[in-house]
Each structure stands twice: as structure tokens, then as C-alpha cells.
Short mmCIF file of C-alpha atoms in Angstrom, two decimals:
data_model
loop_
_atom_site.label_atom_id
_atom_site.label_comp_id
_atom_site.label_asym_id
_atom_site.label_seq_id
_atom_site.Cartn_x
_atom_site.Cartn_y
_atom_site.Cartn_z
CA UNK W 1 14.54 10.53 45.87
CA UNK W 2 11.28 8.59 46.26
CA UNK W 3 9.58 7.58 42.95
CA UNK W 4 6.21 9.31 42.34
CA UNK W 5 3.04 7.44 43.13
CA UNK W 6 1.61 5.79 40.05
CA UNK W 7 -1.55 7.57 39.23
CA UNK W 8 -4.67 5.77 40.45
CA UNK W 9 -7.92 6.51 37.54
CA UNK W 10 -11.09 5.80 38.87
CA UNK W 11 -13.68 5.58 36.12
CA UNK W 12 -12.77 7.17 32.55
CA UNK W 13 -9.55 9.28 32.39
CA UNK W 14 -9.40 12.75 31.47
CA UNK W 15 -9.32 13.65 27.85
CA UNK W 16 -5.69 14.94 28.16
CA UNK W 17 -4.67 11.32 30.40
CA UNK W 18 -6.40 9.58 27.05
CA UNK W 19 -4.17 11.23 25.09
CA UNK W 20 -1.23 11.19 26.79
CA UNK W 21 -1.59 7.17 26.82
CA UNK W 22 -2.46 7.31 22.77
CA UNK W 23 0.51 9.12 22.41
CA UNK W 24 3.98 7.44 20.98
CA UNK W 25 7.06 9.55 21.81
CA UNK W 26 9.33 11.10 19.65
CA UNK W 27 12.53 12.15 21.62
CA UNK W 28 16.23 12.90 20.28
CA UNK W 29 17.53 9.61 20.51
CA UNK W 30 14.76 6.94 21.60
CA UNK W 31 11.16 6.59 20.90
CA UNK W 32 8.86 5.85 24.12
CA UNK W 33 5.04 4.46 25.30
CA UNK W 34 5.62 2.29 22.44
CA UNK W 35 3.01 -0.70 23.47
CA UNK W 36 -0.28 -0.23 23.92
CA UNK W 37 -2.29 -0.37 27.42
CA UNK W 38 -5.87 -0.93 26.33
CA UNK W 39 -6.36 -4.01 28.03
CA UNK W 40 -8.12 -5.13 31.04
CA UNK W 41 -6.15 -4.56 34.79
CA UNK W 42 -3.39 -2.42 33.35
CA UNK W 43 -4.44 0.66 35.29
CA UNK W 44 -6.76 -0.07 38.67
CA UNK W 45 -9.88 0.80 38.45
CA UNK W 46 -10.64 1.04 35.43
CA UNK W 47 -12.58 -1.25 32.39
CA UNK W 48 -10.55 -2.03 29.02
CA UNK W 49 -12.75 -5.23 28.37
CA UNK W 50 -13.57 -5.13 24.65
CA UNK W 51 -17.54 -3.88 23.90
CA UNK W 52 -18.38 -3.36 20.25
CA UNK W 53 -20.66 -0.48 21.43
CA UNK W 54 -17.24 1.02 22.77
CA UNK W 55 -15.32 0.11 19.78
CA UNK W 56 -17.99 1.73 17.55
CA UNK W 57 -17.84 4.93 19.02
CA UNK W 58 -14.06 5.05 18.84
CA UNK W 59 -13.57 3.75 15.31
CA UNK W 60 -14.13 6.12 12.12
CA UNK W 61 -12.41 6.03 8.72
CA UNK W 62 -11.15 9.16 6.96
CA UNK W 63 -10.26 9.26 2.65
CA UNK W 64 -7.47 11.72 2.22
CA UNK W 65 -7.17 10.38 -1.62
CA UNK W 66 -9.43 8.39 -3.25
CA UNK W 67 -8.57 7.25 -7.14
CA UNK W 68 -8.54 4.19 -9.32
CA UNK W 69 -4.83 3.18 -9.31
CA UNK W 70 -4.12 5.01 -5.29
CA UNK W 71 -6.04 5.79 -2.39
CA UNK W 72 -5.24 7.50 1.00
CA UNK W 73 -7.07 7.31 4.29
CA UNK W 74 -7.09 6.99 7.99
CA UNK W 75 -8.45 4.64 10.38
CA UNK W 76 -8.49 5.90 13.59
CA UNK W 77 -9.58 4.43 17.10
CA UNK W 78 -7.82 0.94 16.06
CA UNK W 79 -5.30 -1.53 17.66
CA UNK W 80 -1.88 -1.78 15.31
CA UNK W 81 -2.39 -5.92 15.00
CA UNK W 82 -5.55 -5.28 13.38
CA UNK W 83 -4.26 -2.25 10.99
CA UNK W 84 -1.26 -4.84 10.39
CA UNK W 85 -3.54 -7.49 9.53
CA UNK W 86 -5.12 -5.99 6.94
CA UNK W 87 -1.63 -4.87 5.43
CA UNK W 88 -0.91 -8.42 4.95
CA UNK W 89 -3.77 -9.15 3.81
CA UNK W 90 -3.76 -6.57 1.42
CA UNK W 91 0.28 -7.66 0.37
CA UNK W 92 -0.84 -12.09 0.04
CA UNK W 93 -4.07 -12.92 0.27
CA UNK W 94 -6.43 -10.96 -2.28
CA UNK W 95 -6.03 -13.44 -5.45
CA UNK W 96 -5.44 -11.90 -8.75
CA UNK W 97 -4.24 -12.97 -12.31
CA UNK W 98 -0.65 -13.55 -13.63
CA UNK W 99 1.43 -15.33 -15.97
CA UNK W 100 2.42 -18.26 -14.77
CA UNK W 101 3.56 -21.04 -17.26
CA UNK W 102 5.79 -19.50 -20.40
CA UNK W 103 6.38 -22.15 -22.88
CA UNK W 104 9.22 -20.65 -25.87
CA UNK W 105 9.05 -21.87 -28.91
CA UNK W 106 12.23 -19.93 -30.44
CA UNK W 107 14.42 -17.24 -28.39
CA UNK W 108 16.95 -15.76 -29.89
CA UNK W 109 17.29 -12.75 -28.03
CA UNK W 110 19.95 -12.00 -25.62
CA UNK W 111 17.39 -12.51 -22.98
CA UNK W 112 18.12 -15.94 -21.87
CA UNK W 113 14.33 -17.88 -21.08
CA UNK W 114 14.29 -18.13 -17.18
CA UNK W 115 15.23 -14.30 -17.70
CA UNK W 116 12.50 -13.61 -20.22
CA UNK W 117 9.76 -15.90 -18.59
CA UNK W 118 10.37 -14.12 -15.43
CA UNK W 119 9.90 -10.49 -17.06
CA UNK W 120 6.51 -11.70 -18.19
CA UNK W 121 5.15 -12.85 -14.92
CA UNK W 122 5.92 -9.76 -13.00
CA UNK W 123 3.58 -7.84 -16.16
CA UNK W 124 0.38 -6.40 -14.39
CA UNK W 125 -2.52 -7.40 -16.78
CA UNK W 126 -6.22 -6.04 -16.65
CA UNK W 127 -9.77 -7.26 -18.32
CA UNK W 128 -13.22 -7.33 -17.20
CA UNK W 129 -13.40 -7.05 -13.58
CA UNK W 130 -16.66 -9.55 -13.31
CA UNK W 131 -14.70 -12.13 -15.46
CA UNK W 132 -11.59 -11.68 -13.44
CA UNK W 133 -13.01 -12.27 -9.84
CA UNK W 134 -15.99 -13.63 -10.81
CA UNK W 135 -15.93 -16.08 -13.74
CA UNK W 136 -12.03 -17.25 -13.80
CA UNK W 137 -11.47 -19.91 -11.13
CA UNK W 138 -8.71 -21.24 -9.60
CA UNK W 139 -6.67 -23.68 -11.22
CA UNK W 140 -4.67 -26.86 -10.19
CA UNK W 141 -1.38 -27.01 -10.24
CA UNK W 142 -0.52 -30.79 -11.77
CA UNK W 143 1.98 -33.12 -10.51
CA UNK W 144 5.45 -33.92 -11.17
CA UNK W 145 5.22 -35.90 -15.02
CA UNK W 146 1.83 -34.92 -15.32
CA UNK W 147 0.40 -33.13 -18.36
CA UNK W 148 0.70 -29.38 -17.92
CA UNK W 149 -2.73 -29.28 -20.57
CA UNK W 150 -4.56 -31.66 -18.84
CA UNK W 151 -6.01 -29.85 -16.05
CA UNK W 152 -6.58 -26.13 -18.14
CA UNK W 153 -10.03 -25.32 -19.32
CA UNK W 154 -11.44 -21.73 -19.93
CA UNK W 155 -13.00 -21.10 -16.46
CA UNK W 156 -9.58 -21.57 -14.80
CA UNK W 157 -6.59 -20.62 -17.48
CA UNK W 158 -6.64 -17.51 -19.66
CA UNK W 159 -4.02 -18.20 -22.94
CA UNK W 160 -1.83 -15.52 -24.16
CA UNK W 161 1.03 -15.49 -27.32
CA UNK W 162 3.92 -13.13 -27.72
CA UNK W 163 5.62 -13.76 -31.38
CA UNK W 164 7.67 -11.27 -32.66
CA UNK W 165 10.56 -10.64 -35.48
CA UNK W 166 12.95 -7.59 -35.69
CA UNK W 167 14.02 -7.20 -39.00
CA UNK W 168 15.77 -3.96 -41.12
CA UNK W 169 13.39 -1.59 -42.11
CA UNK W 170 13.80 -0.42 -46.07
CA UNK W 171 12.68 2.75 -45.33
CA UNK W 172 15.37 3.89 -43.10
CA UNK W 173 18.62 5.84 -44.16
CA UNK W 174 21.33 3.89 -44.26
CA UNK W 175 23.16 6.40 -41.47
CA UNK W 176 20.45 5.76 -39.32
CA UNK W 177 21.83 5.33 -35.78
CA UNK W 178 18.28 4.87 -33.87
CA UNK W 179 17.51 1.25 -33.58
CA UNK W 180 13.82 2.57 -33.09
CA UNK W 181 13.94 3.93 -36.68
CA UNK W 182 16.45 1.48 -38.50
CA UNK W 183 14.94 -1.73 -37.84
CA UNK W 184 11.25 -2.82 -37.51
CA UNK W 185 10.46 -4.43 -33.93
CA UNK W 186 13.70 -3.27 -32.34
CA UNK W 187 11.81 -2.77 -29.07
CA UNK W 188 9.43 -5.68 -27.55
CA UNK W 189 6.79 -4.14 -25.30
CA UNK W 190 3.95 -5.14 -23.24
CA UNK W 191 1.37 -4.37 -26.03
CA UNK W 192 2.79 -6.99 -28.44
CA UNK W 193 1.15 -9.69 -26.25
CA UNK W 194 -1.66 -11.13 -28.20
CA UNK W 195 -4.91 -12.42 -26.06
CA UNK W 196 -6.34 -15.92 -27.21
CA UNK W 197 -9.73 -16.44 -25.65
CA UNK W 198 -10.89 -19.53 -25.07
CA UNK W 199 -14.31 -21.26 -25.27
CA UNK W 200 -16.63 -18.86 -23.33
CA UNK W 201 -14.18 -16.43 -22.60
CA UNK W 202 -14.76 -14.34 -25.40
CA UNK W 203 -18.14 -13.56 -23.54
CA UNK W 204 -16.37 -11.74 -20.41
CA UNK W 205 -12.91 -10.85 -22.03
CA UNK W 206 -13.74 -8.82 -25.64
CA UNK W 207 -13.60 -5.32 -26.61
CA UNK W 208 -12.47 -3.00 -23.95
CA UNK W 209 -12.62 -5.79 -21.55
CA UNK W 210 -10.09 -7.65 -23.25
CA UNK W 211 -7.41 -9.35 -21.28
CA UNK W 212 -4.55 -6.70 -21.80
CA UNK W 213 -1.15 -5.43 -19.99
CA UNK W 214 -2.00 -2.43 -17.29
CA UNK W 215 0.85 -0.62 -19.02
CA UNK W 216 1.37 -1.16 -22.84
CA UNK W 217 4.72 0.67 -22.17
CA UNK W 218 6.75 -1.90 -20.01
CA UNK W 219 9.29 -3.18 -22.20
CA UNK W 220 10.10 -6.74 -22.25
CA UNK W 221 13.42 -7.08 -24.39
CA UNK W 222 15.09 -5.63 -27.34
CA UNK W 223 16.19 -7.41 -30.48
CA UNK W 224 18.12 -6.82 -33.77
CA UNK W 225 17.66 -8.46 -37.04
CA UNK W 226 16.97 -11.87 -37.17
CA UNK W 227 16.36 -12.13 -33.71
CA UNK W 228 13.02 -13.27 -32.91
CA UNK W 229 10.80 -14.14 -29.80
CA UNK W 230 7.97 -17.00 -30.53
CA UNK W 231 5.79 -18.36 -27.01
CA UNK W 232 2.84 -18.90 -25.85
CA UNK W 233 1.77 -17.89 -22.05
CA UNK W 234 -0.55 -19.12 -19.80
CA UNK W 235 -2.43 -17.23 -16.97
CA UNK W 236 -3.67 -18.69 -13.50
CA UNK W 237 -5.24 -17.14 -10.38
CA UNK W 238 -2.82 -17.29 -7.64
CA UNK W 239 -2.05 -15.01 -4.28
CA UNK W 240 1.15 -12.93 -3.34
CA UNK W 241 1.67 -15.48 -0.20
CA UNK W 242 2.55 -18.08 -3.16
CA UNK W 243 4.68 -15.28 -5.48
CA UNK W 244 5.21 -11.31 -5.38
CA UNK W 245 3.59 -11.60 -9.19
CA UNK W 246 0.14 -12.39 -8.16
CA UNK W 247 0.36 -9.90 -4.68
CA UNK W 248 -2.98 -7.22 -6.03
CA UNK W 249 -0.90 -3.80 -4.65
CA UNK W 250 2.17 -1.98 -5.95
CA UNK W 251 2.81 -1.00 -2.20
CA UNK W 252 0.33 -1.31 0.78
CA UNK W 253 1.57 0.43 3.94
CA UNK W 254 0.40 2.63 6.73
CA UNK W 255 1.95 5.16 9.22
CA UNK W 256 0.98 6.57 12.44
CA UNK W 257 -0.23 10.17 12.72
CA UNK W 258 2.43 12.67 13.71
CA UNK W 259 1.40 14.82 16.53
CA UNK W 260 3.57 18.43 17.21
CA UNK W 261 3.08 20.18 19.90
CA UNK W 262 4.81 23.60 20.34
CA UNK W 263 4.95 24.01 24.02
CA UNK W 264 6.20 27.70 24.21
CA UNK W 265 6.45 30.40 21.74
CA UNK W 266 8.73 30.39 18.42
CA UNK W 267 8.79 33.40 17.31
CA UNK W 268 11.01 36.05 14.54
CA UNK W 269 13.93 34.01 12.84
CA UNK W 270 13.40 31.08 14.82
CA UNK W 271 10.13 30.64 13.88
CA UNK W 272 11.54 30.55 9.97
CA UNK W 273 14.47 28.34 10.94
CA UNK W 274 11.81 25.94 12.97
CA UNK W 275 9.74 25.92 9.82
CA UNK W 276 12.28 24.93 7.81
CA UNK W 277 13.34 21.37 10.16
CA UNK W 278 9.58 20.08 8.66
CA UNK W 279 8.59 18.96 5.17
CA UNK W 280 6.59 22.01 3.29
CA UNK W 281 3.09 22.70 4.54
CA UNK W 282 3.95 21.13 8.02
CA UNK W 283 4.58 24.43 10.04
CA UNK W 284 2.84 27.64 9.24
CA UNK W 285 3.65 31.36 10.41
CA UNK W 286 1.43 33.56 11.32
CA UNK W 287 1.59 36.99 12.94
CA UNK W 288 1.40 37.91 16.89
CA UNK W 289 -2.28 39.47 16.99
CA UNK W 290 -2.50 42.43 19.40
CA UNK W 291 -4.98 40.05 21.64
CA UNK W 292 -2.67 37.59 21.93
CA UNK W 293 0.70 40.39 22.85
CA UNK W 294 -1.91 42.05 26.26
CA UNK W 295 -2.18 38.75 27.21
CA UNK W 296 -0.51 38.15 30.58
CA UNK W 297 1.77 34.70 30.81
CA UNK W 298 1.06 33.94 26.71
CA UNK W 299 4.59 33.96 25.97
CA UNK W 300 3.92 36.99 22.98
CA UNK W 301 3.61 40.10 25.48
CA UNK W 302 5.31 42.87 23.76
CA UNK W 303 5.76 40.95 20.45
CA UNK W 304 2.59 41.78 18.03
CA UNK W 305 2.84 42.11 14.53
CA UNK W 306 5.98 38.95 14.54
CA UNK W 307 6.22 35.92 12.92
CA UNK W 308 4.86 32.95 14.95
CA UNK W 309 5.14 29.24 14.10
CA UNK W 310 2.02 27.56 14.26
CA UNK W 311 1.05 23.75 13.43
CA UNK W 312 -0.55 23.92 10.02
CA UNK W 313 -0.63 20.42 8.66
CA UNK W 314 0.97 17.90 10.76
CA UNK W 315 -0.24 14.50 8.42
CA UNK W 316 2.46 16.15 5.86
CA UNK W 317 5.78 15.22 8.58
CA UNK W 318 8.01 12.65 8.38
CA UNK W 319 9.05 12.70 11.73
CA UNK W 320 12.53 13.28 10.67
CA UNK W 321 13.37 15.36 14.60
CA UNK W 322 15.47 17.61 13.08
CA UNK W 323 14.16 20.21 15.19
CA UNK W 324 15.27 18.54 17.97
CA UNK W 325 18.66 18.91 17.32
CA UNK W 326 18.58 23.10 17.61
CA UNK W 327 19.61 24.19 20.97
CA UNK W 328 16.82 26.79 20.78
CA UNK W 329 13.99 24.70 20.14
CA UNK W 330 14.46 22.72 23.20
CA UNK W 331 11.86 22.37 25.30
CA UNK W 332 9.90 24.38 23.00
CA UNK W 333 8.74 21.59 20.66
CA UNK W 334 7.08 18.08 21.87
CA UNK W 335 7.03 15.32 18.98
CA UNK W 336 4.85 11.98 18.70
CA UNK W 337 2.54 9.82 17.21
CA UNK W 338 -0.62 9.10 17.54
CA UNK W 339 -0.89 5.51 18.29
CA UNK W 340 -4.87 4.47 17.49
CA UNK W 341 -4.36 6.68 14.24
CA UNK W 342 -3.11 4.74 10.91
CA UNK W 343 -2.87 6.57 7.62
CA UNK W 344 -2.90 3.92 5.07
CA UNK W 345 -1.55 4.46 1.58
CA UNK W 346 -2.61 1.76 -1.21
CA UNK W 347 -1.50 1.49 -5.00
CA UNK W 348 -3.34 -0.85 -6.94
CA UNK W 349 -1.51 -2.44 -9.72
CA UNK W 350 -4.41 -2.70 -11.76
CA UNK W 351 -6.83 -5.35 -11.06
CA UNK W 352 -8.68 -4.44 -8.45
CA UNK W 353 -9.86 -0.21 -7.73
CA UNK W 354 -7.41 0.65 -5.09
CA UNK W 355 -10.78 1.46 -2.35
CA UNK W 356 -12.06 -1.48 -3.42
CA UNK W 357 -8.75 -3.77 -2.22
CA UNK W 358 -9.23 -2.63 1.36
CA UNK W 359 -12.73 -3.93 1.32
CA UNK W 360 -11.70 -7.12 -0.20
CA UNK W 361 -9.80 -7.29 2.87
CA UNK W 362 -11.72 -7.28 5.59
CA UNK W 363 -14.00 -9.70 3.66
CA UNK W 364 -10.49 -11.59 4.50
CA UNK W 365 -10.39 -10.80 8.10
CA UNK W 366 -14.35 -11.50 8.19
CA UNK W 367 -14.01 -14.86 6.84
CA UNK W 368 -10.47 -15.80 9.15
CA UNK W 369 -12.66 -14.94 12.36
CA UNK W 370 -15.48 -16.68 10.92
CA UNK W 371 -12.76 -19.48 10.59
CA UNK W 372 -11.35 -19.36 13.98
CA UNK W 373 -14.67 -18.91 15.84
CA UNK W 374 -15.65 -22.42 14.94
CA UNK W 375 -12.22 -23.78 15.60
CA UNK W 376 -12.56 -22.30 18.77
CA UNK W 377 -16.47 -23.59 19.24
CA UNK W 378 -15.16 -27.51 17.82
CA UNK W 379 -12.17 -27.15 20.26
CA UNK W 380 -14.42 -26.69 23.00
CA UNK W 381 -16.56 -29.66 22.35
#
């Protein structure tokens, strides 16, 4: 058999060409039209060059969830290496506060101190968001034999001491089996970390705006009597590219938009059985109307007043294709994704709002370009 002509678009395709193109496939066993063919002399006739005009009208952002610690939202009409761009950015380049030098004192937990230092850099702190990003700079590291002190000053290192002492508390009964209530400081948490400011630090970091852990809670080590824990902690500004500790996001990823397209009807126990391959709130079921049974070649003639399954929420699948592994959905049910269409998901770990991180990162991309564009103009002189 002769293979079909390729298609030959003169001008702009038809919406339902467009969409076929935007589409990803979702099939049994293999997913297809994975690459994308907006560019310039893939299909004859017709212009891809890039216009911001063009890009304008195409581009628009959608909030699903928008809260302090976790936003949701959708940017549709954009090419994945740009979406993953700001992902990365999001994951290593935003700059936020961490512990970074631990200097003990006296340990004598069963924590050993590599073990303990490293438990205290991964703590998310929070303070006063203009003295964070604004006031704190970035700090030096110093070189091999040089003096760790020498090159910290208040505008670039933030100070912080952790001394505690578990010891038997009187009051107890002498039955008592709960650490918690038979000795005093049997549990180490976040919230025993003191702040120190530091010269004119206690003007951006006091009161509420104290330098303190996002989550009082996270607990650092547990002693018994005589034990104790005595250090002092310092604090730099640093990126996730250079450790996970300093990366601003808890998790930063984004997924295409499912598309589900019922082809023909589902209908009675089927329709209930089809509802139940999707996560809850995916597939809805609604009844035949009367309208919908007289008309001719509909697929419901004869069948008002049944169940029907009906798209209801398609951002809710997971794509899992478990439909398409029932004999009597085939060729019933078309799956996909749409490939312009990314629905981000962002949780702050504390530092930054979690709207205002994706901002922060296209003041990233901004400056890159910026970057590149006079690379490119230098190269070319």
C-alpha cells in the first residue's frame, strides 16, 4: 500500500490540525508526537518564525492555588525548554539562607558531629524578608589555612548558638517510662536554637522578624542525662546549584495537561467501571437527556434516562491508562497531553512566598538573556 500524502497547510491550520500537533499521545504501550514542530520549514507553507506579538497572544498564566508555603498554576502557550528553565531555576539559582559552618564545642550525644552539623544545615530558617534578600550579602568563602572569622561581618554572616543539657527531672515519678516526662531536655528541637544578632542586625532581624527555624518542631537529636550539646552556627547566603540546603523550594515541578477524549458513547455499567480507571473527580456521569436519545447517529438513540460518562475534570488525572487496558473501552477513549500546557506545582520552604519564587525566576531568565545577548553582540564584533 502507498503511504498517504503528507498534508500540505497553506496559511494557518485549522483549529482541530493545531490541536492535533499540541497534542502528546497517550497509547497502551508507547507515548507519541513527543517533540515539538513549532519551528520554521517543518510543514511547507507555513510561518513558525518567533514574533512576540504571536507569542503574546498565545501565552496566558492560570493560579489553580495560590498560598504562602504552595502555589499551583498553569502556563499555557509555552515551549517545554523554557517551562524547564524556570524549574531549574527555581531548584539552584534563587539564593537563600542556611547554616553553613557548625563549630561544637562539647557533643556528647550519640549523634556523632558530621551527623549533627549536617541535620542543622538542612533546617529551613525564616526572618525579615527585606533583611534576608535585601540587607544580608553574600559572603566569601576563605581559603585553605585562612581564618574562618576573618572575612564575617554582619551584612554577610548571621550567628546562631544551640547549647543544651538533659538532665533528670525531680519532679517525675520514679516509674516514669516517658523520657519526655522523666528527664528535662530529653528531646532537642529546632526551637532551642538561640539567634545572636550582630552589629546592625538587630535593626532587620528583632521581634517577629527574628531569625528563627520555619518549623520549631523538627527535631535535631535526643539526649539522656549528662549528655549535652554546646555550638555555635554560622549562616551564609548560598544557592541550591552549590548544596540542596540553600535550594529556596521543597519541590518545584510541572506536568503537562491531560487531555481525554471519549470518542463514542460509555454508557450503564461501563460508564461506572470507566469512571472508576481515573482518580476521583476526573470522569463524571450524567444522564442520557431525551434530546440527546432522538438524535440520529449520537450514539444514545433509545438510551435516555442512563448513566453516561462525561469528562468532568481532566487537570485531576494521572495519566495512569488504565482504561486502556478494558477490552470495552477500546476505541472508545483517546488519551494525551497537552503539550504547550504546564501545570506547575511550587512549595516554598519558607523564605521566599511560594508566587513570589516564580517571579524571582524569570528575573533569572531576564538577567541570563540579558547576559547572553551581549555575549552574542561582543562575539560579533
Amino acid at each position: 500500500m502507498a503511504p498517504a500524502p503528507m498534508a500540505s497547510w497553506r496559511g494557518a491550520p485549522s483549529a482541530e490540525e493545531q490541536e492535533r500537533r499540541n497534542t502528546v499521545g497517550i497509547n497502551l504501550e508507547t507515548v507519541t508526537d513527543v517533540t515539538s514542530v513549532d519551528y520554521p520549514g517543518h510543514f511547507p507553507g507555513e510561518d513558525h518564525a518567533y514574533s512576540l506579538d504571536r507569542f503574546r497572544a498565545a501565552f496566558s498564566v492560570t493560579f489553580h492555588q495560590n498560598e504562602a508555603s504552595n502555589s499551583s498554576f498553569s502556563l499555557m502557550g509555552l515551549d517545554a525548554s523554557l517551562a524547564n528553565a524556570f524549574r531549574r531555576i527555581l531548584i539552584a539559582e534563587i539564593p537563600t539562607l542556611a547554616i553553613e559552618n557548625v563549630y561544637i564545642e562539647n557533643n556528647t550525644s550519640v549523634i556523632q558531629d558530621e551527623v549533627l552539623a549536617h541535620r542543622l544545615g538542612l533546617i529551613p530558617f525564616n526572618g525579615s524578608r527585606e533583611g534576608i534578600h535585601n540587607f544580608l550579602k553574600w559572603h566569601k568563602k576563605p581559603e585553605a589555612g585562612e581564618d574562618p572569622y576573618a572575612g564575617c561581618f554582619d551584612w554577610n554572616t548571621v550567628r546562631l548558638e544551640l547549647n543544651v543539657t538533659c538532665t533528670v527531672n525531680p519532679d517525675a515519678s520514679p516509674d516514669e517510662t516517658d523520657p519526655l516526662k522523666a528527664y528535662n531536655n530529653a528531646h532537642v528541637y529546632a526551637k532551642d536554637i538561640v539567634f545572636i544578632p550582630t552589629g546592625k542586625q538587630v535593626e532587620h532581624f528583632s521581634g517577629e522578624d527574628a531569625i528563627a527555624p520555619v518549623n520549631p518542631d523538627i527535631l535535631i537529636a535526643k539526649l539522656r542525662p549528662k549528655q549535652t550539646i554546646n555550638l555555635s552556627m554560622h549562616m551564609h547566603k548560598g544557592i541550591g546549584a552549590d548544596h540542596a540546603k540553600f535550594s529556596p523550594v521543597a519541590t518545584a515541578s510541572y506536568r503537562l495537561m491531560p487531555t481525554i477524549k471519549i470518542l463514542k458513547p460509555i454508557l450503564g455499567a461501563d460508564a461506572e467501571k470507566f469512571a472508576k480507571c481515573f482518580p476521583q473527580g476526573v470522569i463524571g456521569l450524567e444522564k442520557v437527556t431525551a434530546q440527546e436519545a432522538k438524535k440520529a447517529g449520537s450514539g444514545y438513540e433509545g438510551h435516555a434516562g442512563e448513566k453516561k460518562a462525561v469528562v468532568k475534570d481532566a487537570m485531576k488525572d494521572t495519566v495512569s491508562r488504565e482504561c486502556l487496558r478494558h477490552a470495552e473501552f477500546e476505541g472508545k477513549v483517546k488519551l494525551g497531553r497537552r503539550r504547550d500546557h504546564f501545570i506547575f506545582s511550587i512549595e516554598s520552604t519558607g523564605q521566599w512566598d511560594s508566587d513570589e519564587l516564580f517571579m524571582e525566576a524569570v528575573k533569572h531568565m531576564k538577567m541570563k538573556c540579558k547576559k547572553l545577548e551581549q555575549q552574542v553582540v561582543n562575539m560579533a564584533r
